[in-house]
Amino acid sequence: RVRVAESGGGSVQAGGSLRLACTLSGETGACLCVAFFREAPGKEREGLAAMDCDGSSNFAASVKDRFTLSKDNAKNTLYLEMNNLEREDTAMYYCAARGSGGACAAQRNNFGIWGQGTRVTVSS
């Protein structure tokens, strides 16, 4: 079974940057689609970005100009680099994983393995 754990959240001023990490453990040998989501107070969980095992990635339109993905295969970790953060980026951020099959995109209903989340707070 695969497990995921997020880290790297914190407080930052508007315009700043943070890098979140999603570390996979357990049976990670299979090809996996890994994605980041966020959930702001009073809002639905929103898909942000996803990366397939071949390194292909895609992003939500709301963040594609500010967020990037990278991975360290040796550490089984996917990173979400968030730049030029805005107050509206304040949320709990989650990582999720699933087996690779079909398009790898951050669509909530397609993922069954979730982390506990890491909080990001952006202040002005």
Short mmCIF file of C-alpha atoms in Angstrom, two decimals:
data_model
loop_
_atom_site.label_atom_id
_atom_site.label_comp_id
_atom_site.label_asym_id
_atom_site.label_seq_id
_atom_site.Cartn_x
_atom_site.Cartn_y
_atom_site.Cartn_z
CA ARG A 1 0.00 0.00 0.00
CA VAL A 2 1.21 3.51 -0.81
CA ARG A 3 1.16 6.30 1.74
CA VAL A 4 1.74 10.00 1.19
CA ALA A 5 2.79 12.72 3.57
CA GLU A 6 2.93 16.46 3.01
CA SER A 7 5.41 18.87 4.52
CA GLY A 8 6.70 22.37 4.00
CA GLY A 9 3.69 24.46 4.89
CA GLY A 10 3.96 27.58 6.99
CA SER A 11 3.32 31.29 7.11
CA VAL A 12 4.63 33.67 4.49
CA GLN A 13 3.98 37.22 3.41
CA ALA A 14 2.26 38.00 0.14
CA GLY A 15 4.72 37.86 -2.72
CA GLY A 16 6.81 35.23 -1.01
CA SER A 17 7.46 31.60 -1.88
CA LEU A 18 7.07 28.20 -0.28
CA ARG A 19 7.98 24.71 -1.38
CA LEU A 20 5.73 21.87 -0.36
CA ALA A 21 6.87 18.28 -0.41
CA CYS A 22 4.85 15.13 -0.96
CA THR A 23 6.77 12.08 0.15
CA LEU A 24 5.62 8.63 -0.86
CA SER A 25 6.27 5.50 1.14
CA GLY A 26 5.21 1.89 1.07
CA GLU A 27 4.76 0.13 -2.26
CA THR A 28 6.05 2.90 -4.48
CA GLY A 29 7.45 0.74 -7.24
CA ALA A 30 4.41 1.06 -9.49
CA CYS A 31 3.81 3.97 -11.83
CA LEU A 32 1.85 6.55 -9.89
CA CYS A 33 0.01 9.76 -10.63
CA VAL A 34 0.61 12.24 -7.80
CA ALA A 35 -1.26 15.48 -7.33
CA PHE A 36 -1.57 18.49 -5.06
CA PHE A 37 -4.86 19.94 -3.91
CA ARG A 38 -5.89 22.67 -1.53
CA GLU A 39 -8.93 23.47 0.53
CA ALA A 40 -9.58 26.98 1.75
CA PRO A 41 -12.07 27.69 4.55
CA GLY A 42 -15.60 27.49 3.21
CA LYS A 43 -14.50 26.27 -0.22
CA GLU A 44 -14.34 22.94 -1.96
CA ARG A 45 -11.10 21.07 -2.37
CA GLU A 46 -9.39 22.37 -5.49
CA GLY A 47 -7.00 20.48 -7.73
CA LEU A 48 -3.77 22.37 -8.41
CA ALA A 49 -1.24 20.24 -10.22
CA ALA A 50 -0.38 16.66 -11.04
CA MET A 51 2.61 14.72 -12.29
CA ASP A 52 2.64 11.29 -13.87
CA CYS A 53 5.46 8.78 -13.44
CA ASP A 54 6.90 9.76 -16.83
CA GLY A 55 7.38 13.32 -15.59
CA SER A 56 4.54 14.87 -17.56
CA SER A 57 2.60 17.41 -15.57
CA ASN A 58 -0.33 19.74 -15.76
CA PHE A 59 -1.62 22.64 -13.72
CA ALA A 60 -4.85 24.39 -12.93
CA ALA A 61 -5.24 27.65 -14.81
CA SER A 62 -5.37 29.56 -11.53
CA VAL A 63 -1.81 28.61 -10.57
CA LYS A 64 0.05 27.59 -13.73
CA ASP A 65 1.93 30.88 -13.95
CA ARG A 66 3.10 30.76 -10.32
CA PHE A 67 3.42 27.11 -9.28
CA THR A 68 5.82 24.47 -10.60
CA LEU A 69 6.40 20.78 -9.91
CA SER A 70 9.63 18.87 -9.58
CA LYS A 71 10.51 15.47 -8.23
CA ASP A 72 13.36 13.67 -6.58
CA ASN A 73 13.04 10.01 -7.46
CA ALA A 74 15.72 8.98 -4.99
CA LYS A 75 13.63 10.46 -2.18
CA ASN A 76 10.25 9.41 -3.60
CA THR A 77 9.23 13.02 -3.24
CA LEU A 78 7.27 15.42 -5.41
CA TYR A 79 7.69 19.14 -4.76
CA LEU A 80 5.26 21.97 -5.39
CA GLU A 81 7.12 25.25 -5.68
CA MET A 82 4.75 28.14 -5.04
CA ASN A 83 5.88 31.63 -6.00
CA ASN A 84 4.37 35.09 -5.73
CA LEU A 85 1.92 33.85 -3.14
CA GLU A 86 -1.30 35.74 -2.54
CA ARG A 87 -3.64 35.87 0.42
CA GLU A 88 -6.07 33.80 -1.62
CA ASP A 89 -3.55 30.96 -1.57
CA THR A 90 -4.17 30.50 2.15
CA ALA A 91 -5.48 26.97 2.58
CA MET A 92 -4.76 23.47 3.73
CA TYR A 93 -2.71 21.77 1.05
CA TYR A 94 -2.99 18.05 0.36
CA CYS A 95 -1.12 15.51 -1.64
CA ALA A 96 -2.80 12.49 -3.22
CA ALA A 97 -1.72 9.50 -5.25
CA ARG A 98 -3.27 6.85 -7.45
CA GLY A 99 -2.15 4.26 -9.95
CA SER A 100 -1.26 5.70 -13.32
CA GLY A 101 -4.01 5.00 -15.82
CA GLY A 102 -5.75 7.48 -18.04
CA ALA A 103 -4.87 11.15 -17.92
CA CYS A 104 -2.98 12.19 -14.79
CA ALA A 105 -4.77 15.31 -13.61
CA ALA A 106 -5.69 16.79 -10.24
CA GLN A 107 -9.30 15.63 -10.24
CA ARG A 108 -10.35 14.92 -6.70
CA ASN A 109 -12.66 11.98 -7.30
CA ASN A 110 -9.93 9.98 -9.04
CA PHE A 111 -7.66 9.78 -5.99
CA GLY A 112 -7.97 7.38 -3.10
CA ILE A 113 -4.71 7.88 -1.22
CA TRP A 114 -4.47 11.16 0.68
CA GLY A 115 -2.12 12.78 3.14
CA GLN A 116 -3.11 14.67 6.27
CA GLY A 117 -2.38 18.05 4.75
CA THR A 118 -0.07 20.94 5.51
CA ARG A 119 -1.29 24.45 6.22
CA VAL A 120 -0.22 27.48 4.22
CA THR A 121 -1.02 30.96 5.47
CA VAL A 122 -0.29 34.01 3.37
CA SER A 123 -0.51 37.40 5.03
CA SER A 124 -0.46 40.82 3.50
#
